[in-house]
Amino acid sequence: MSDFRFIPYRHKAYSEEEMLSRAKEFYALLNARRSIREFSDKPVPAAIIENIIMTASTAPSGAHRQPWTFCAVADAALKREIRKAAEAEEYENYHGRMPKEWLDALAPFCTDWKKPFLETAPWLIVVFRRIYEIKGNTKANNYYVNESVGIATGMLLAAIHYAGLVALTHTPSPMQFLGRILNRSENEKPFLLIPVGYPADGVKVPDLKRKSKEEVLVIYS
């Protein structure tokens, strides 16, 4: 007999017609999601951000270790410090670190090393991956950390869009400064920096197309 307790899973069943309808509706909702680089400074209540993050925390993870920490930052001084450090790294990226091929790939987005959205957006969600857990004087390994945090981040972005907000997945590499500024433990490594809020009035996005079904889907039946 197992020493671990199991509980009944309560599955909500739908007809095939309902399932197809729900799947189409959710696809249409998320297909409208876009990354935004121009934010409004309109405040977003903390309760909304908290529920979005708790939705992300329901993600599956290796051995159910839940190897993530989500830091929600609204403090103006902290956001200013994060922007200053991020722009310092990005300046180096745009002036020598990134090869021409990478810069050419970024050209359609008309972006550069300046990141004012890090102060304008009402919230920054900093996602950390927990490499291990600290229990007293011992370390307990986490498993499939990158995969688990990646799944949780995907659910985070879906929850942000579902709530009616916009976001940007920002990766000012290297990102070690985030752990220092937010005073995080040594077992936590920065994974993504995500500004969250409302879009600025009249914001525009690049006219890009997603890959077609034929390019992303292979069915074996």
Short mmCIF file of C-alpha atoms in Angstrom, two decimals:
data_model
loop_
_atom_site.label_atom_id
_atom_site.label_comp_id
_atom_site.label_asym_id
_atom_site.label_seq_id
_atom_site.Cartn_x
_atom_site.Cartn_y
_atom_site.Cartn_z
CA MET A 1 0.00 0.00 0.00
CA SER A 2 1.21 3.51 -0.84
CA ASP A 3 1.75 5.94 2.02
CA PHE A 4 0.65 8.80 -0.21
CA ARG A 5 -2.94 9.99 -0.11
CA PHE A 6 -4.95 10.25 -3.32
CA ILE A 7 -8.20 12.16 -3.73
CA PRO A 8 -10.89 11.89 -6.43
CA TYR A 9 -10.38 14.03 -9.52
CA ARG A 10 -13.52 15.95 -10.36
CA HIS A 11 -13.69 16.18 -14.14
CA LYS A 12 -16.25 18.47 -15.76
CA ALA A 13 -17.51 16.79 -18.91
CA TYR A 14 -18.75 18.57 -22.04
CA SER A 15 -20.28 17.26 -25.21
CA GLU A 16 -18.01 17.10 -28.25
CA GLU A 17 -19.88 20.08 -29.70
CA GLU A 18 -19.29 22.09 -26.52
CA MET A 19 -15.62 21.07 -26.44
CA LEU A 20 -15.08 22.19 -30.03
CA SER A 21 -16.86 25.47 -29.37
CA ARG A 22 -14.81 26.14 -26.25
CA ALA A 23 -11.57 25.22 -28.03
CA LYS A 24 -12.35 27.57 -30.90
CA GLU A 25 -13.29 30.41 -28.54
CA PHE A 26 -10.10 30.03 -26.52
CA TYR A 27 -7.97 29.88 -29.67
CA ALA A 28 -9.62 33.04 -30.99
CA LEU A 29 -9.02 34.77 -27.66
CA LEU A 30 -5.31 33.90 -27.48
CA ASN A 31 -4.75 34.43 -31.19
CA ALA A 32 -5.54 38.10 -30.53
CA ARG A 33 -2.73 38.34 -27.96
CA ARG A 34 0.21 40.53 -28.96
CA SER A 35 3.38 41.67 -27.24
CA ILE A 36 3.18 45.38 -26.41
CA ARG A 37 6.06 47.81 -25.88
CA GLU A 38 4.05 50.96 -25.23
CA PHE A 39 2.09 50.93 -21.98
CA SER A 40 -0.34 53.24 -20.26
CA ASP A 41 0.51 54.22 -16.69
CA LYS A 42 -3.10 53.56 -15.67
CA PRO A 43 -3.05 51.66 -12.35
CA VAL A 44 -4.03 47.99 -12.18
CA PRO A 45 -5.38 46.71 -8.84
CA ALA A 46 -3.03 44.35 -7.02
CA ALA A 47 -5.82 41.78 -6.62
CA ILE A 48 -5.93 41.30 -10.41
CA ILE A 49 -2.18 40.70 -10.58
CA GLU A 50 -2.34 38.32 -7.63
CA ASN A 51 -5.04 36.20 -9.25
CA ILE A 52 -3.15 36.13 -12.55
CA ILE A 53 -0.03 34.89 -10.79
CA MET A 54 -1.95 32.31 -8.78
CA THR A 55 -3.38 31.02 -12.06
CA ALA A 56 0.18 30.56 -13.35
CA SER A 57 1.09 28.75 -10.15
CA THR A 58 -1.40 25.97 -11.00
CA ALA A 59 0.92 24.78 -13.77
CA PRO A 60 2.26 21.23 -13.73
CA SER A 61 5.87 20.84 -12.61
CA GLY A 62 8.52 18.14 -12.30
CA ALA A 63 7.76 16.02 -9.21
CA HIS A 64 5.31 18.79 -8.23
CA ARG A 65 8.23 20.87 -6.90
CA GLN A 66 6.69 24.09 -8.28
CA PRO A 67 10.13 25.61 -8.90
CA TRP A 68 9.09 29.20 -9.41
CA THR A 69 8.79 32.53 -7.68
CA PHE A 70 6.78 35.40 -9.19
CA CYS A 71 7.78 38.85 -7.93
CA ALA A 72 5.20 41.55 -8.65
CA VAL A 73 6.79 45.00 -8.61
CA ALA A 74 4.76 48.23 -8.53
CA ASP A 75 7.17 50.34 -6.44
CA ALA A 76 8.37 53.27 -8.58
CA ALA A 77 11.89 53.33 -7.12
CA LEU A 78 12.39 49.62 -7.75
CA LYS A 79 11.06 49.89 -11.29
CA ARG A 80 13.45 52.79 -11.95
CA GLU A 81 16.38 50.76 -10.64
CA ILE A 82 15.38 47.77 -12.76
CA ARG A 83 15.09 49.95 -15.84
CA LYS A 84 18.51 51.50 -15.27
CA ALA A 85 20.19 48.09 -14.88
CA ALA A 86 18.28 46.57 -17.80
CA GLU A 87 19.19 49.42 -20.12
CA ALA A 88 22.86 49.12 -19.17
CA GLU A 89 22.83 45.47 -20.28
CA GLU A 90 20.75 46.19 -23.36
CA TYR A 91 23.10 48.99 -24.44
CA GLU A 92 25.96 46.49 -24.46
CA ASN A 93 23.80 43.99 -26.37
CA TYR A 94 22.90 46.48 -29.10
CA HIS A 95 26.46 47.81 -29.32
CA GLY A 96 28.53 44.68 -29.77
CA ARG A 97 27.18 41.65 -27.92
CA MET A 98 24.48 40.72 -30.44
CA PRO A 99 25.61 39.61 -33.90
CA LYS A 100 24.25 41.33 -37.02
CA GLU A 101 21.94 38.38 -37.74
CA TRP A 102 20.23 38.88 -34.39
CA LEU A 103 19.95 42.65 -34.86
CA ASP A 104 18.45 42.08 -38.31
CA ALA A 105 15.87 39.71 -36.80
CA LEU A 106 14.87 42.43 -34.31
CA ALA A 107 14.64 45.16 -36.95
CA PRO A 108 10.88 44.70 -37.72
CA PHE A 109 10.09 45.53 -34.08
CA CYS A 110 11.82 48.94 -34.21
CA THR A 111 13.25 48.36 -30.74
CA ASP A 112 16.53 49.50 -29.22
CA TRP A 113 18.32 49.52 -25.88
CA LYS A 114 16.00 52.12 -24.35
CA LYS A 115 13.23 50.47 -22.26
CA PRO A 116 10.90 53.18 -20.88
CA PHE A 117 8.09 50.65 -20.49
CA LEU A 118 9.90 49.24 -17.46
CA GLU A 119 8.85 52.38 -15.59
CA THR A 120 5.62 53.21 -17.39
CA ALA A 121 3.89 49.85 -16.96
CA PRO A 122 2.11 49.74 -13.59
CA TRP A 123 3.49 46.29 -12.82
CA LEU A 124 6.60 44.28 -13.55
CA ILE A 125 6.30 40.55 -12.97
CA VAL A 126 9.75 39.02 -12.54
CA VAL A 127 9.73 35.26 -12.95
CA PHE A 128 12.45 33.36 -11.10
CA ARG A 129 13.29 29.68 -11.52
CA ARG A 130 14.18 27.91 -8.29
CA ILE A 131 17.13 25.62 -9.01
CA TYR A 132 16.82 23.93 -5.63
CA GLU A 133 15.01 24.34 -2.33
CA ILE A 134 16.74 25.26 0.91
CA LYS A 135 15.55 23.27 3.90
CA GLY A 136 17.50 24.18 6.98
CA ASN A 137 21.15 23.48 6.15
CA THR A 138 20.38 21.14 3.24
CA LYS A 139 19.53 21.58 -0.41
CA ALA A 140 16.76 19.64 -2.16
CA ASN A 141 17.03 19.46 -5.95
CA ASN A 142 14.18 20.54 -8.20
CA TYR A 143 13.52 18.67 -11.44
CA TYR A 144 12.74 19.83 -14.98
CA VAL A 145 13.04 23.40 -13.74
CA ASN A 146 13.21 25.18 -17.11
CA GLU A 147 10.37 23.14 -18.55
CA SER A 148 8.18 23.70 -15.49
CA VAL A 149 8.81 27.45 -15.31
CA GLY A 150 8.29 27.76 -19.06
CA ILE A 151 4.87 26.10 -18.80
CA ALA A 152 3.91 28.33 -15.84
CA THR A 153 5.01 31.43 -17.75
CA GLY A 154 2.87 30.43 -20.73
CA MET A 155 -0.12 30.11 -18.41
CA LEU A 156 0.80 33.50 -16.90
CA LEU A 157 0.69 35.18 -20.30
CA ALA A 158 -2.64 33.53 -21.12
CA ALA A 159 -4.08 34.70 -17.78
CA ILE A 160 -2.82 38.26 -18.39
CA HIS A 161 -4.54 38.36 -21.77
CA TYR A 162 -7.72 36.74 -20.46
CA ALA A 163 -7.94 39.43 -17.75
CA GLY A 164 -7.85 42.15 -20.42
CA LEU A 165 -4.28 43.34 -19.88
CA VAL A 166 -1.20 43.34 -22.10
CA ALA A 167 2.37 42.22 -21.52
CA LEU A 168 5.83 41.88 -22.99
CA THR A 169 8.28 39.03 -22.45
CA HIS A 170 11.46 40.98 -21.86
CA THR A 171 14.87 39.29 -21.59
CA PRO A 172 17.63 41.82 -20.84
CA SER A 173 20.47 39.29 -20.93
CA PRO A 174 22.24 38.78 -18.60
CA MET A 175 19.56 39.24 -15.95
CA GLN A 176 21.44 38.58 -12.71
CA PHE A 177 20.79 42.17 -11.63
CA LEU A 178 17.15 41.25 -10.95
CA GLY A 179 18.08 38.92 -8.14
CA ARG A 180 20.30 41.58 -6.60
CA ILE A 181 17.77 44.40 -6.86
CA LEU A 182 14.93 42.29 -5.47
CA ASN A 183 17.13 40.68 -2.84
CA ARG A 184 16.29 37.13 -3.89
CA SER A 185 17.90 33.99 -2.50
CA GLU A 186 20.84 32.32 -4.25
CA ASN A 187 18.64 29.40 -5.33
CA GLU A 188 16.49 31.70 -7.47
CA LYS A 189 17.64 32.62 -10.98
CA PRO A 190 15.84 35.20 -13.17
CA PHE A 191 13.86 33.69 -16.04
CA LEU A 192 11.76 36.51 -17.51
CA LEU A 193 10.90 40.16 -16.88
CA ILE A 194 7.29 40.87 -17.87
CA PRO A 195 5.81 44.39 -17.86
CA VAL A 196 2.03 44.20 -17.39
CA GLY A 197 -0.71 46.80 -17.73
CA TYR A 198 -2.98 48.53 -20.22
CA PRO A 199 -1.81 49.45 -23.74
CA ALA A 200 -1.00 53.08 -24.43
CA ASP A 201 -3.61 55.02 -26.39
CA GLY A 202 -3.19 54.48 -30.12
CA VAL A 203 -0.50 51.83 -29.71
CA LYS A 204 0.48 49.96 -32.87
CA VAL A 205 2.12 46.57 -33.29
CA PRO A 206 4.17 45.15 -36.19
CA ASP A 207 2.11 43.64 -39.00
CA LEU A 208 3.37 40.11 -38.46
CA LYS A 209 1.71 36.80 -39.27
CA ARG A 210 1.76 33.62 -37.21
CA LYS A 211 2.78 30.37 -38.85
CA SER A 212 -0.02 28.52 -40.61
CA LYS A 213 -1.62 25.33 -39.31
CA GLU A 214 0.30 23.37 -41.93
CA GLU A 215 3.58 24.72 -40.55
CA VAL A 216 2.96 23.97 -36.86
CA LEU A 217 0.63 20.98 -36.75
CA VAL A 218 1.35 17.37 -37.68
CA ILE A 219 -1.37 14.81 -36.99
CA TYR A 220 -0.72 11.06 -36.93
CA SER A 221 -4.02 9.19 -36.99
#
